[in-house]
Coordinates of C-alpha atoms in Angstrom, one line a residue:
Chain A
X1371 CA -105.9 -60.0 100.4
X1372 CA -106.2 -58.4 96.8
X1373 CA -105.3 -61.3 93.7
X1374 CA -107.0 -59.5 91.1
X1375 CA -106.5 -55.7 90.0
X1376 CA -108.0 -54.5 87.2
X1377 CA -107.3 -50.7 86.5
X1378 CA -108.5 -48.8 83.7
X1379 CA -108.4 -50.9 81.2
X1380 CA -109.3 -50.2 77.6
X1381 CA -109.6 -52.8 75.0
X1382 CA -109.9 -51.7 71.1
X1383 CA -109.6 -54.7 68.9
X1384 CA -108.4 -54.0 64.8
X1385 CA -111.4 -53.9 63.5
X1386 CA -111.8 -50.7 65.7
X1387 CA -115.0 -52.4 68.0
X1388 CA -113.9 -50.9 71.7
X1389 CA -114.4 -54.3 73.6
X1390 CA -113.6 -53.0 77.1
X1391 CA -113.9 -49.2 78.2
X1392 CA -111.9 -48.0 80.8
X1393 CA -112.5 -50.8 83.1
X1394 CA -111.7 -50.6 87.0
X1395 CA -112.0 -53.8 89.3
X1396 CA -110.5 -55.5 92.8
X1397 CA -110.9 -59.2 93.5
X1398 CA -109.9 -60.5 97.1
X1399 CA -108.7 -64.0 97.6
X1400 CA -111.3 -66.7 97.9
X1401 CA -114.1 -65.1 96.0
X1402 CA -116.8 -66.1 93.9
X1403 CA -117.7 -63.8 91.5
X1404 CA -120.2 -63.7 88.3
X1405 CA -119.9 -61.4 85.0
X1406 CA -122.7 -60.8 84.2
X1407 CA -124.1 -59.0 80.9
X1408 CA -125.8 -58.9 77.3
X1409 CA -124.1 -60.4 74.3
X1410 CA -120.8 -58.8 72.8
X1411 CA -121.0 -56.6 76.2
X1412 CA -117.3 -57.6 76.8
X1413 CA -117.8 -60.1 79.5
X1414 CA -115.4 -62.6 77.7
X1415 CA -112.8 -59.8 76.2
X1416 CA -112.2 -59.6 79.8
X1417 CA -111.9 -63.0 80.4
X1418 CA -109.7 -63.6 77.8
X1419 CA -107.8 -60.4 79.3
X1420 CA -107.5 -62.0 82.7
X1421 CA -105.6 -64.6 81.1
X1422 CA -104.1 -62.9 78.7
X1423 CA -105.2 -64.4 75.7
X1424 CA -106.2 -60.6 75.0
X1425 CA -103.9 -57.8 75.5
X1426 CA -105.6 -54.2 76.9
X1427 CA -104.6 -51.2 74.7
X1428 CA -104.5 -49.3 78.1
X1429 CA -104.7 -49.7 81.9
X1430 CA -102.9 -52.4 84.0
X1431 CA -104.0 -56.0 84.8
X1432 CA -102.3 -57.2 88.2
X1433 CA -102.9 -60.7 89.1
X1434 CA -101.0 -62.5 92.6
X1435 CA -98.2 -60.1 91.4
X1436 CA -97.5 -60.5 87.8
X1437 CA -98.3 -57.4 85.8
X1438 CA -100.3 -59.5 83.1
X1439 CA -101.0 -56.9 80.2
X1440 CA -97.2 -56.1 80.1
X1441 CA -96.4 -60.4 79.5
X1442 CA -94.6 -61.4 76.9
X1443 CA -96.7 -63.8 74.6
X1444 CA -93.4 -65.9 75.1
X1445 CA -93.7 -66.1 78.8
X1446 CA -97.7 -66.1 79.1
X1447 CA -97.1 -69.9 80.0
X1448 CA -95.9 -68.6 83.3
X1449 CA -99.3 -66.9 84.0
X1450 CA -101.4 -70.3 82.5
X1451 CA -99.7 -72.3 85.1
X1452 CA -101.0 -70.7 88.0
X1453 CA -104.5 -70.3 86.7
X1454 CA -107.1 -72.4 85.6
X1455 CA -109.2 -72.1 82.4
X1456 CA -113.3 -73.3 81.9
X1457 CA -114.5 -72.9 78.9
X1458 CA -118.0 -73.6 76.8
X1459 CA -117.4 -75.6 74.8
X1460 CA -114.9 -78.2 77.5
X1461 CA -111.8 -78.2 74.9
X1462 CA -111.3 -81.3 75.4
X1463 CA -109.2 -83.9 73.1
X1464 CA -111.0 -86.2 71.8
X1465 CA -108.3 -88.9 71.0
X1466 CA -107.1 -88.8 75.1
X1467 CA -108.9 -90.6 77.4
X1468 CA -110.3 -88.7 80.3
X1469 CA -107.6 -89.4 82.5
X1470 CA -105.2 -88.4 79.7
X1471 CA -106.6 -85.2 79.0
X1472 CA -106.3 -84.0 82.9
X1473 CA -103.5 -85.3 83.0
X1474 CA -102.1 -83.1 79.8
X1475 CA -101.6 -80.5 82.3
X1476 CA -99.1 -81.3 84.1
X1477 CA -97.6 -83.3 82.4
X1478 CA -95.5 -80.2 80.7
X1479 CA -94.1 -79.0 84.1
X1480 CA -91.9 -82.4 84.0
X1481 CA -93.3 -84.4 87.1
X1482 CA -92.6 -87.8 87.6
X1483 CA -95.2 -90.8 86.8
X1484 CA -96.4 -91.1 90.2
X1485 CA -96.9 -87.1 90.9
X1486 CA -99.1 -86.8 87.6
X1487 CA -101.2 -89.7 88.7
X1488 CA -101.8 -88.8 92.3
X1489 CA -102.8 -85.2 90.8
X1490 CA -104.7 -86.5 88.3
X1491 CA -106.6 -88.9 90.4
X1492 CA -107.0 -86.5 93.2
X1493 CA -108.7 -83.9 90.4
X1494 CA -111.1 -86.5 89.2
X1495 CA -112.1 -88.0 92.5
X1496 CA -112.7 -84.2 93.5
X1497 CA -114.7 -83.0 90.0
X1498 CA -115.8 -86.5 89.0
X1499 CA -117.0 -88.0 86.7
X1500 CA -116.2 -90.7 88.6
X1501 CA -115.5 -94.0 87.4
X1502 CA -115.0 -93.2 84.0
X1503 CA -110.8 -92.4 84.1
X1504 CA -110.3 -94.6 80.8
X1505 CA -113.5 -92.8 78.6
X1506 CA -112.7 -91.1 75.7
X1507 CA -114.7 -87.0 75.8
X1508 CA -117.2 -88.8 72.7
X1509 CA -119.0 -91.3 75.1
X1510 CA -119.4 -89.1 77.7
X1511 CA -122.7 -86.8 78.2
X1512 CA -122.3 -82.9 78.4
X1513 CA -122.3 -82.4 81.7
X1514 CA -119.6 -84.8 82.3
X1515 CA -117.5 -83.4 79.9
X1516 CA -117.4 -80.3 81.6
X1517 CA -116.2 -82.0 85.1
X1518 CA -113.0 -83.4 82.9
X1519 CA -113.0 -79.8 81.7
X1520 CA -112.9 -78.7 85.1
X1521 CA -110.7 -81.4 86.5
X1522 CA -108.0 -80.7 84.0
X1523 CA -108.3 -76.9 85.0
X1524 CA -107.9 -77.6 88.4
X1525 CA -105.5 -80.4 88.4
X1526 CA -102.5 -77.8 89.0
X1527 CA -104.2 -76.6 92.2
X1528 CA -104.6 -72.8 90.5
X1529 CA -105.4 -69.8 92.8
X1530 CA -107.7 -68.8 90.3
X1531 CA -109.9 -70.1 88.0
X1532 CA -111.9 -68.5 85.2
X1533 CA -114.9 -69.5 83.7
X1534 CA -115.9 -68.4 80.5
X1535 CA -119.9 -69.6 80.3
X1536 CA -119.5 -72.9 81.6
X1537 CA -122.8 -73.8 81.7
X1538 CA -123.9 -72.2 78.8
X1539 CA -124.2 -76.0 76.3
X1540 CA -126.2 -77.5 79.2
X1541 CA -129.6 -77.8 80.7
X1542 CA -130.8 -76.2 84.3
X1543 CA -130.1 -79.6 86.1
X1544 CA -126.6 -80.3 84.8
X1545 CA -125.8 -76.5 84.9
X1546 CA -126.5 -76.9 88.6
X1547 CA -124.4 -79.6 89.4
X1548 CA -121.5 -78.0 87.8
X1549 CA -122.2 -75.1 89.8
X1550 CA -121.8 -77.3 93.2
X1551 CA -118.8 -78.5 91.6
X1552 CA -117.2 -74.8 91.2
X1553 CA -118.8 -73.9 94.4
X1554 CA -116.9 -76.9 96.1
X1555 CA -113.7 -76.0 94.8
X1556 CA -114.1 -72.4 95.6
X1557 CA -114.9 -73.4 99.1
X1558 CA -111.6 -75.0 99.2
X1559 CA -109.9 -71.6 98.9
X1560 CA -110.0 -71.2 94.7
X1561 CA -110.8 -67.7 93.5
X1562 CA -113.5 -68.1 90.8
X1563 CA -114.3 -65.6 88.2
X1564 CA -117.3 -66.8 85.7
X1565 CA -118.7 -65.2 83.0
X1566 CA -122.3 -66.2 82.2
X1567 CA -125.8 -65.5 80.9
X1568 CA -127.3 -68.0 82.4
X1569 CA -129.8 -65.9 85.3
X1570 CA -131.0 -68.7 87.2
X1571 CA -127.3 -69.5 88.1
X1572 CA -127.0 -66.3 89.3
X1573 CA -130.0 -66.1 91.2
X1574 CA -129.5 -69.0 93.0
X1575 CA -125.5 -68.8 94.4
X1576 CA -125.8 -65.3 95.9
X1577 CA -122.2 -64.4 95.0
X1578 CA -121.0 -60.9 94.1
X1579 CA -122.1 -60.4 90.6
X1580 CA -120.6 -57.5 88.1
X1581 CA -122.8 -56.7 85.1
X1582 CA -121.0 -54.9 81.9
X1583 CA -122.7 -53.4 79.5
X1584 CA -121.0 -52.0 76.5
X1585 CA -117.4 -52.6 78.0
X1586 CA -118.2 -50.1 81.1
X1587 CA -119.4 -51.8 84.4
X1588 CA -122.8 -51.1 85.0
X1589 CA -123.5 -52.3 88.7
X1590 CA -122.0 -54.3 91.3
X1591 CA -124.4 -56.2 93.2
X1592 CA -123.1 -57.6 96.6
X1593 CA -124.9 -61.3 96.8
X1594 CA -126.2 -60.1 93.4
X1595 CA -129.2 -61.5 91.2
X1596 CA -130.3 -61.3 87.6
X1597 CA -132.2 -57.9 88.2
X1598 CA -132.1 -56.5 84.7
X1599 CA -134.8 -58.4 82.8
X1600 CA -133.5 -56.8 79.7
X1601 CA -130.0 -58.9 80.1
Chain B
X743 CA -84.6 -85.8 86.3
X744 CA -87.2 -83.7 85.1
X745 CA -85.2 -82.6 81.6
X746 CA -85.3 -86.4 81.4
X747 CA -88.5 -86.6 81.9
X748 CA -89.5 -83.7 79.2
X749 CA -87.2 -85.6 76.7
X750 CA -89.3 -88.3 77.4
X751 CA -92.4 -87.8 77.1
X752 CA -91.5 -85.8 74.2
X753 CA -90.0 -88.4 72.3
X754 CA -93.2 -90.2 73.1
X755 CA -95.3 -87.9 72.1
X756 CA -93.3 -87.2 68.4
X757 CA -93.4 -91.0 67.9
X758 CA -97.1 -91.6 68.5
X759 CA -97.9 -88.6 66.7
X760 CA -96.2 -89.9 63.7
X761 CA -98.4 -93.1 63.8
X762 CA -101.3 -91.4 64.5
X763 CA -100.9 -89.0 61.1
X764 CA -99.0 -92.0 59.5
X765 CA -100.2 -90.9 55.8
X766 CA -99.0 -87.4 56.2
X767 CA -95.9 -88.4 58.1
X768 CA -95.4 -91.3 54.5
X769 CA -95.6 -88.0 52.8
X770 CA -93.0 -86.3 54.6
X771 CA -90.9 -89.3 54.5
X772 CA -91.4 -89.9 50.9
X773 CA -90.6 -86.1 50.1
X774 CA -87.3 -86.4 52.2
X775 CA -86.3 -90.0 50.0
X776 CA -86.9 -88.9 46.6
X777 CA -84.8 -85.8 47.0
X778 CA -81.9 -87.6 49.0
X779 CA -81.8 -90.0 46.6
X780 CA -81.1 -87.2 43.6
X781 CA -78.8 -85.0 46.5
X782 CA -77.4 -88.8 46.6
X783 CA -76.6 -89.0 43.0
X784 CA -75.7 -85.3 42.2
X785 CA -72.6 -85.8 45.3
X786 CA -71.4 -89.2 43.8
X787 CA -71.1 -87.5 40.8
X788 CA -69.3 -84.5 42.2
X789 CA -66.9 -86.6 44.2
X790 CA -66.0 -88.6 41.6
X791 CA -65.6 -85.5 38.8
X792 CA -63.4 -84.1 42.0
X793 CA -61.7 -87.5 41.7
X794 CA -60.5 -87.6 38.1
X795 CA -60.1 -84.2 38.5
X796 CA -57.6 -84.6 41.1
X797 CA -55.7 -87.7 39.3
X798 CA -55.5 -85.8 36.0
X799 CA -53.7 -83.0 37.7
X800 CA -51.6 -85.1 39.4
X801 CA -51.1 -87.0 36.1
X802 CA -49.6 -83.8 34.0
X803 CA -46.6 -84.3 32.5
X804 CA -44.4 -82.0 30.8
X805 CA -41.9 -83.2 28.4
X806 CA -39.3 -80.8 28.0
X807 CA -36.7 -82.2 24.7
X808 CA -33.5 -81.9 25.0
X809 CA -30.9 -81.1 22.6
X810 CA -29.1 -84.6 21.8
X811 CA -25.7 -82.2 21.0
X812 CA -25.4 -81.8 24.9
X813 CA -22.9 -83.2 26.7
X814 CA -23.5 -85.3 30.4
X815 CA -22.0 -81.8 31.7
X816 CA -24.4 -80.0 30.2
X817 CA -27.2 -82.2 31.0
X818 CA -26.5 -81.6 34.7
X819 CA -27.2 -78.2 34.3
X820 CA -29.6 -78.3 32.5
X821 CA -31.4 -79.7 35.6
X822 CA -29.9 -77.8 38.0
X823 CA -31.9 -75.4 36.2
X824 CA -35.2 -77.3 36.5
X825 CA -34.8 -77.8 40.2
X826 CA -35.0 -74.3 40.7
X827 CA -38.0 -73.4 39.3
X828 CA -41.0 -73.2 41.4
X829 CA -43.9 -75.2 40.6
X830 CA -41.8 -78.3 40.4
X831 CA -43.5 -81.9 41.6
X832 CA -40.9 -83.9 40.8
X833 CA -39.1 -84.9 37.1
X834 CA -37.2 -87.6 35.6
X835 CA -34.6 -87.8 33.1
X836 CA -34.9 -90.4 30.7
X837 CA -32.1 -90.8 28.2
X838 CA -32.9 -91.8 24.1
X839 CA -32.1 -95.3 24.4
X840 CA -34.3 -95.9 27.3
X841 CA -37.0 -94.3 25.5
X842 CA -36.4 -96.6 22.5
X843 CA -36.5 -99.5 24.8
X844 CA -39.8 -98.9 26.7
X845 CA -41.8 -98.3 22.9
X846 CA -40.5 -101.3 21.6
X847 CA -41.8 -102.6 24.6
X848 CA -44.8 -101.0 24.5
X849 CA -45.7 -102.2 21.0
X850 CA -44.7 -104.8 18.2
X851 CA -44.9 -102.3 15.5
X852 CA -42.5 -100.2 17.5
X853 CA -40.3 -103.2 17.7
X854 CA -40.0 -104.3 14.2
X855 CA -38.7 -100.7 13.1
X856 CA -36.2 -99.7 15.7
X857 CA -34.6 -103.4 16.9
X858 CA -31.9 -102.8 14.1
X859 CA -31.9 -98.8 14.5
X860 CA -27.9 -97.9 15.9
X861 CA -26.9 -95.3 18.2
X862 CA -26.8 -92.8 15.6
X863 CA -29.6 -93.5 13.5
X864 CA -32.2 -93.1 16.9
X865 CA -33.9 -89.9 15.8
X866 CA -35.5 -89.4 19.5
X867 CA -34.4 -86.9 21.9
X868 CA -33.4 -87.0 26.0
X869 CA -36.0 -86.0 27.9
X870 CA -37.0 -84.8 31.0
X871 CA -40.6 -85.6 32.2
X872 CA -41.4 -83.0 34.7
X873 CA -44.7 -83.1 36.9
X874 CA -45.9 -80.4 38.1
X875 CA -47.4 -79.0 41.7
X876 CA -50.0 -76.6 40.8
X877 CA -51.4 -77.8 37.2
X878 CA -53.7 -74.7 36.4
X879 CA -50.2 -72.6 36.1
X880 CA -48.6 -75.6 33.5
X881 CA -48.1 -73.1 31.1
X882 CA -46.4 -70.8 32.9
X883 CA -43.8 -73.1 34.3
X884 CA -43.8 -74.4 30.4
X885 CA -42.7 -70.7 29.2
X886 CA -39.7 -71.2 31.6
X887 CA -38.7 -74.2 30.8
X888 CA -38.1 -73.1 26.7
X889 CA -35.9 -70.3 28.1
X890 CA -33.4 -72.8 29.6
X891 CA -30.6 -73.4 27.4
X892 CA -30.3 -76.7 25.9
X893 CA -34.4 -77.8 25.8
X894 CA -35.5 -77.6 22.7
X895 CA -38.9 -78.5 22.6
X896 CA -41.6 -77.8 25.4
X897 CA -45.0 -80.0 25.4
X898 CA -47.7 -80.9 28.1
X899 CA -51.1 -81.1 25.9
X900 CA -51.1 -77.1 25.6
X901 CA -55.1 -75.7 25.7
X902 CA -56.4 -79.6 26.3
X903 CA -55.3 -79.3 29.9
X904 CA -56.6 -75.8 30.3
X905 CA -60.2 -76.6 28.7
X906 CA -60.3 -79.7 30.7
X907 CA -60.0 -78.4 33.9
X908 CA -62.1 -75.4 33.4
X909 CA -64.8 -78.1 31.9
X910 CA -64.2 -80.0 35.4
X911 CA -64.6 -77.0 37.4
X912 CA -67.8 -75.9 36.2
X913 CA -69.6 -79.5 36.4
X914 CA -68.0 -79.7 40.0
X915 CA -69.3 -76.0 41.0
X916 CA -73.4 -76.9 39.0
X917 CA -73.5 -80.4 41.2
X918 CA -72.7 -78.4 44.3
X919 CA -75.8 -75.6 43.1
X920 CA -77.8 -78.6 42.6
X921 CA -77.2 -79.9 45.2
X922 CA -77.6 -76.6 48.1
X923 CA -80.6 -76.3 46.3
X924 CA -82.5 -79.2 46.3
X925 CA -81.5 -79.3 50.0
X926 CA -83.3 -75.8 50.2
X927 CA -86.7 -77.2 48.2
X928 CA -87.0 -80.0 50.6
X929 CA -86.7 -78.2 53.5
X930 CA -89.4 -76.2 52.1
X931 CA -91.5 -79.0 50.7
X932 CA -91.1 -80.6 54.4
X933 CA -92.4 -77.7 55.6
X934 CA -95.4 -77.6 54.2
X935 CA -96.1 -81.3 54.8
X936 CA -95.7 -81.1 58.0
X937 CA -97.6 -77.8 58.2
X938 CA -101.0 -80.0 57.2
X939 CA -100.3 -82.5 59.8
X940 CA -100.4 -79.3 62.4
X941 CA -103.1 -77.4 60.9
X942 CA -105.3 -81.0 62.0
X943 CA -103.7 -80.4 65.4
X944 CA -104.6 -76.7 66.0
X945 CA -106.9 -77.6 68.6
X946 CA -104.4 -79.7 70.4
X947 CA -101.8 -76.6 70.2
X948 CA -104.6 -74.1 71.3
X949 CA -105.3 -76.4 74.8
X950 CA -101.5 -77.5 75.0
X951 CA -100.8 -73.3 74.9
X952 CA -104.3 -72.3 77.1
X953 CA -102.8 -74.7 79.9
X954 CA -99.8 -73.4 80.4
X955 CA -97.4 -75.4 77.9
X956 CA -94.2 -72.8 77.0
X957 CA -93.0 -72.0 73.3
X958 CA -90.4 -75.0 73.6
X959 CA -93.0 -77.3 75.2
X960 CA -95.3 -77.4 72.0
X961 CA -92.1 -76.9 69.4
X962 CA -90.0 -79.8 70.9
X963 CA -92.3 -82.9 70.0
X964 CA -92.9 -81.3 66.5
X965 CA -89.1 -81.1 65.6
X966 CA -88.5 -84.6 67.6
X967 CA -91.1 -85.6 65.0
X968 CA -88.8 -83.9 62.0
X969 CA -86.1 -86.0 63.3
X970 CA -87.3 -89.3 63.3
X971 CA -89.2 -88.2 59.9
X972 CA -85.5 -86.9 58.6
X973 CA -84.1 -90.6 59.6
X974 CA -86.7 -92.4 58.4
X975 CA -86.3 -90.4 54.9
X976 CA -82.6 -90.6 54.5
X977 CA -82.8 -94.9 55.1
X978 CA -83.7 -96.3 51.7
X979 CA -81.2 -93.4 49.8
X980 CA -78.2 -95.0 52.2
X981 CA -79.2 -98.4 51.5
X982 CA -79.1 -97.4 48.3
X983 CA -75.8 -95.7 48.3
X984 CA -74.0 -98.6 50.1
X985 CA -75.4 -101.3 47.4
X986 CA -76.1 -99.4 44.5
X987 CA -72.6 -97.5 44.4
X988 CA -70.5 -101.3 45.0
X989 CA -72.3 -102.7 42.9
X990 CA -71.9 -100.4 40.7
X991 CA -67.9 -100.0 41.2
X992 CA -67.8 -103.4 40.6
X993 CA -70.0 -103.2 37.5
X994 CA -67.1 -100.7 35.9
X995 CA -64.3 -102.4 37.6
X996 CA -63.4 -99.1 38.9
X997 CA -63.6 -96.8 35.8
X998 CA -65.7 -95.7 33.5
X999 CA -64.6 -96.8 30.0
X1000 CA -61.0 -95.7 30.1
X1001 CA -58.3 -95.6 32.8
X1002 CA -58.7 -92.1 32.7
X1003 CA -61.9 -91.9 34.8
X1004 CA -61.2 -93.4 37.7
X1005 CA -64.0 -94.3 40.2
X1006 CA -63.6 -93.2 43.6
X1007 CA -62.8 -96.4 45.8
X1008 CA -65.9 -97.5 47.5
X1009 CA -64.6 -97.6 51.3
X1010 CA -65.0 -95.3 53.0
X1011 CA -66.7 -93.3 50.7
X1012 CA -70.2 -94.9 50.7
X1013 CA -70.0 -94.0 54.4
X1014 CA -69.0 -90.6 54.1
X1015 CA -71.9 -89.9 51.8
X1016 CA -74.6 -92.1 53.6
X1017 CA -73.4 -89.6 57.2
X1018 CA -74.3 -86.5 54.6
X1019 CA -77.4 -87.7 53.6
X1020 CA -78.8 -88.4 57.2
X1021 CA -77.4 -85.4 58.2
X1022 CA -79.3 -83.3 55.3
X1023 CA -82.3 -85.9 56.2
X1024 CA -82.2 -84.8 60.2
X1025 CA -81.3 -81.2 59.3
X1026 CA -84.4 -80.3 57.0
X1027 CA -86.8 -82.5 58.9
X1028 CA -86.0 -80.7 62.1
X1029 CA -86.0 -76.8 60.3
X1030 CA -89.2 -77.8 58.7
X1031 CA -91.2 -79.1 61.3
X1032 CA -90.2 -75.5 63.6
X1033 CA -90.8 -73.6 60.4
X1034 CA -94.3 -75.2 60.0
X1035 CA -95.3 -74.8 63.9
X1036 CA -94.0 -71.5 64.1
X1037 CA -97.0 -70.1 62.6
X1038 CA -99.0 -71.4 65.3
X1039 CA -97.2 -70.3 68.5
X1040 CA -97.7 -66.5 69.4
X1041 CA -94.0 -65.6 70.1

């Protein structure tokens, strides 16, 4: 089953930088897939595409059905609540508490007091880090800051989630543990799309990896590594 | 009930946040005070020029003399003729001696010179005191009443009334300029307040919009906020209108200076004005807390 279809997509920004050049690409349900590719190559333009923080000058962008680079900016919530977001730098709010800040989510679709905390719990006890619900972001190391990250993203129970260099602020070890983390959660039926740099990540999962250079893709390696050495 | 719910949380949300950015929201709430309290003064003042206004017009008079050769006959017709003019509040006729009577009454001097007048030496006229319906057209119903046979004279303060009224009506019509605009510079001003107190919550707008929170779900605490900011501005001003204007009805026992300027009566009118100013209050907290998030949704 296809979720993702990417087709032909160009993206030119203002400043008249082409981001993304005519751009073709099929994800199936339940995969676990790597972008891969130098700085400024487009890897996150397409990200940001995906969920529609960026609108393609050309081409369509089809995901589970809704034709995403037609979307309103008015009903882009509707595309935000069925996916979920990882970013670099977490995005966390500092003022919540770690429970408070997965919790965020869903608290905007309206549930009750119960539903939010079963989610909410149910998110943490899956993503960790454990034990620390009532922490505030500021007392709490990298690594684990990225799990709330990832807790709050998958709190909704998203079909998809997108990663935009999530282990790119932390060290090989950490890095690693958030990539059982993602794997776990992909294993549980998630789609993953993550954009990264980081080769040894790569190297090591054996997913399907797609490297872009200068907007274009370059290759598609089925259980892919980090061959180019220039990357 | 999940709309319930929203409300909820979103009342929440509006009430913490105004805590949590309690000098900016003091700002806002200042901002909101200091011009309902001038909005407050500029409509006491134009309610109670609308007042004396209103009981001065009511309070024209014209005197129309009659001829003291008439007889009773031709006094009746006289007023026949009145009653058929248009314009016409009511009148009364009140007959020389009567008049004689009421200004002895009305002063000693008065007294001491007309006690031993007769009949024939009274040098006053009949007279009917007419009142009119519509008093900027006085003069016109005036000009009929000198064509009626038998009335002499015609008086009703000829160019006092007309320069009074037109003095009235442009205080009344400045007050209510004032008064649209200051309402329009605190919106503004609100605005802008509350546009810093976002701009320090970008982030939380960003993350609120990147997980799936709709337009409404991000406005909706912001102008909950303007609300509670709106009430919270328009509080001291009422207090102040409640006291201050009793105390200060009491202060002129009801007019200023002179019978002439009456004050308007306290009850219910403190009320009315205090509902306007927490109605302006609620009104530009609420437009400028969506004015100043609107810049940061992507609609």
């Amino acid at each position: 089953m296809e979720l993702i279809r990417v087709k032909n997509v160009l993206k030119q920004y203002k400043t008249g930088i082409t981001a993304v050049y005519d751009l073709s690409l099929k994800v199936k349900k339940g995969e676990f897939i790597f972008i891969i590719g130098s700085s400024g190559s487009g890897k996150s333009t397409l990200i940001k595409m995906l969920y529609r923080e960026e609108r393609p000058n050309e081409g369509e962008i089809i995901i589970g059905g809704i034709d995403v680079a037609k979307l309103k900016n008015h009903k882009v919530y509707k595309l935000r609540r069925k996916l979920g977001i990882v970013f670099q730098d977490y995005k966390l709010l500092h003022k919540l508490t770690v429970y408070e800040n997965v919790a965020f989510a869903i608290e905007i679709l309206g549930l009750n007091q119960k539903e939010i905390r079963e989610k909410t719990l149910k998110a943490l006890e899956l993503v960790g880090p454990k034990g620390k619900a009532k922490s505030y972001p500021d007392q709490l190391s990298g690594g684990e800051q990225q799990r709330v990250a990832i807790a709050r993203a998958i709190v909704n129970e998203p079909k998809l989630l997108l990663c935009d260099e999530p282990t790119g602020n932390l060290d090989s070890k950490t890095s690693w543990e958030i990539m059982k983390v993602l794997e776990n959660i992909n294993n549980l039926g998630t789609t993953i799309i993550m954009a990264t740099h980081d080769k040894e990540v790569v190297n090591k999962m054996k997913k399907r990896v797609i490297q872009i250079e200068a907007g274009k893709i370059e290759k598609i390696h089925e259980e892919g590594t980090y061959q180019n050495e220039a990357v | 009930m999940k709309p319930f719910r929203i409300l909820y949380r979103n009342i929440r949300d509006a009430l913490k946040s105004i805590f949590r950015n309690f000098s900016l929201s003091i700002a806002s709430i200042s901002c909101i005070t200091i011009t309902l309290i001038i909005v407050a003064i500029s409509m006491i003042l134009s309610f109670n020029v609308e007042n004396v206004t209103n009981l001065i017009r009511k309070d024209f008079t014209i005197i129309a003399f009659l001829d003291n050769k008439l007889t009773e006959e031709e006094i009746k017709q006289v007023e026949e003729k009145i009653t058929k003019l248009d314009n016409i509040d009511e009148y009364k006729y009140e007959n020389k001696i009567e008049i004689a009577e009421s200004m002895q009454d009305s002063s000693d001097v008065f007294k001491t010179i007309m006690e031993n007048w007769d009949e024939e030496d009274n040098p006053l006229q009949d007279t009917f005191l007419i009142k009119v319906v519509d008093a900027e057209n006085i003069n016109i119903t005036a000009n009929e009443l000198k064509k009626i046979e038998g009335i002499t004279v015609v008086r009703y303060g000829e160019g006092i009334v007309e320069n009074l009224l037109s003095v009235f009506g442009i205080v009344e019509k400045s007050l209510i300029v004032i008064v649209l605009a200051l309402i329009v510079v605190t919106a503004f001003l609100i605005s802008n307040t509350i546009k810093l107190t976002i701009f320090s919550r970008k982030r939380e707008i960003e993350i609120m919009r990147l997980v799936g929170a709709s337009n409404l779900n991000i406005k909706l605490p912001f102008i909950i906020e303007g609300l509670f900011l709106g009430v919270l501005g328009s509080l001291i001003p009422i207090i102040l209108v409640i006291y201050g204007y009793r105390a200060l009805f009491k202060y002129f026992e009801g007019q200023v200076f002179t019978p002439f300027l009456q004050l308007v009566q306290p009850l219910p009118f403190v009320y009315i004005v205090s509902s306007l100013l927490a109605l302006i209050g609620v009104f530009v907290g609420m437009w400028g807390s969506a004015r100043a998030v609107k810049k940061y949704l992507k609609i």
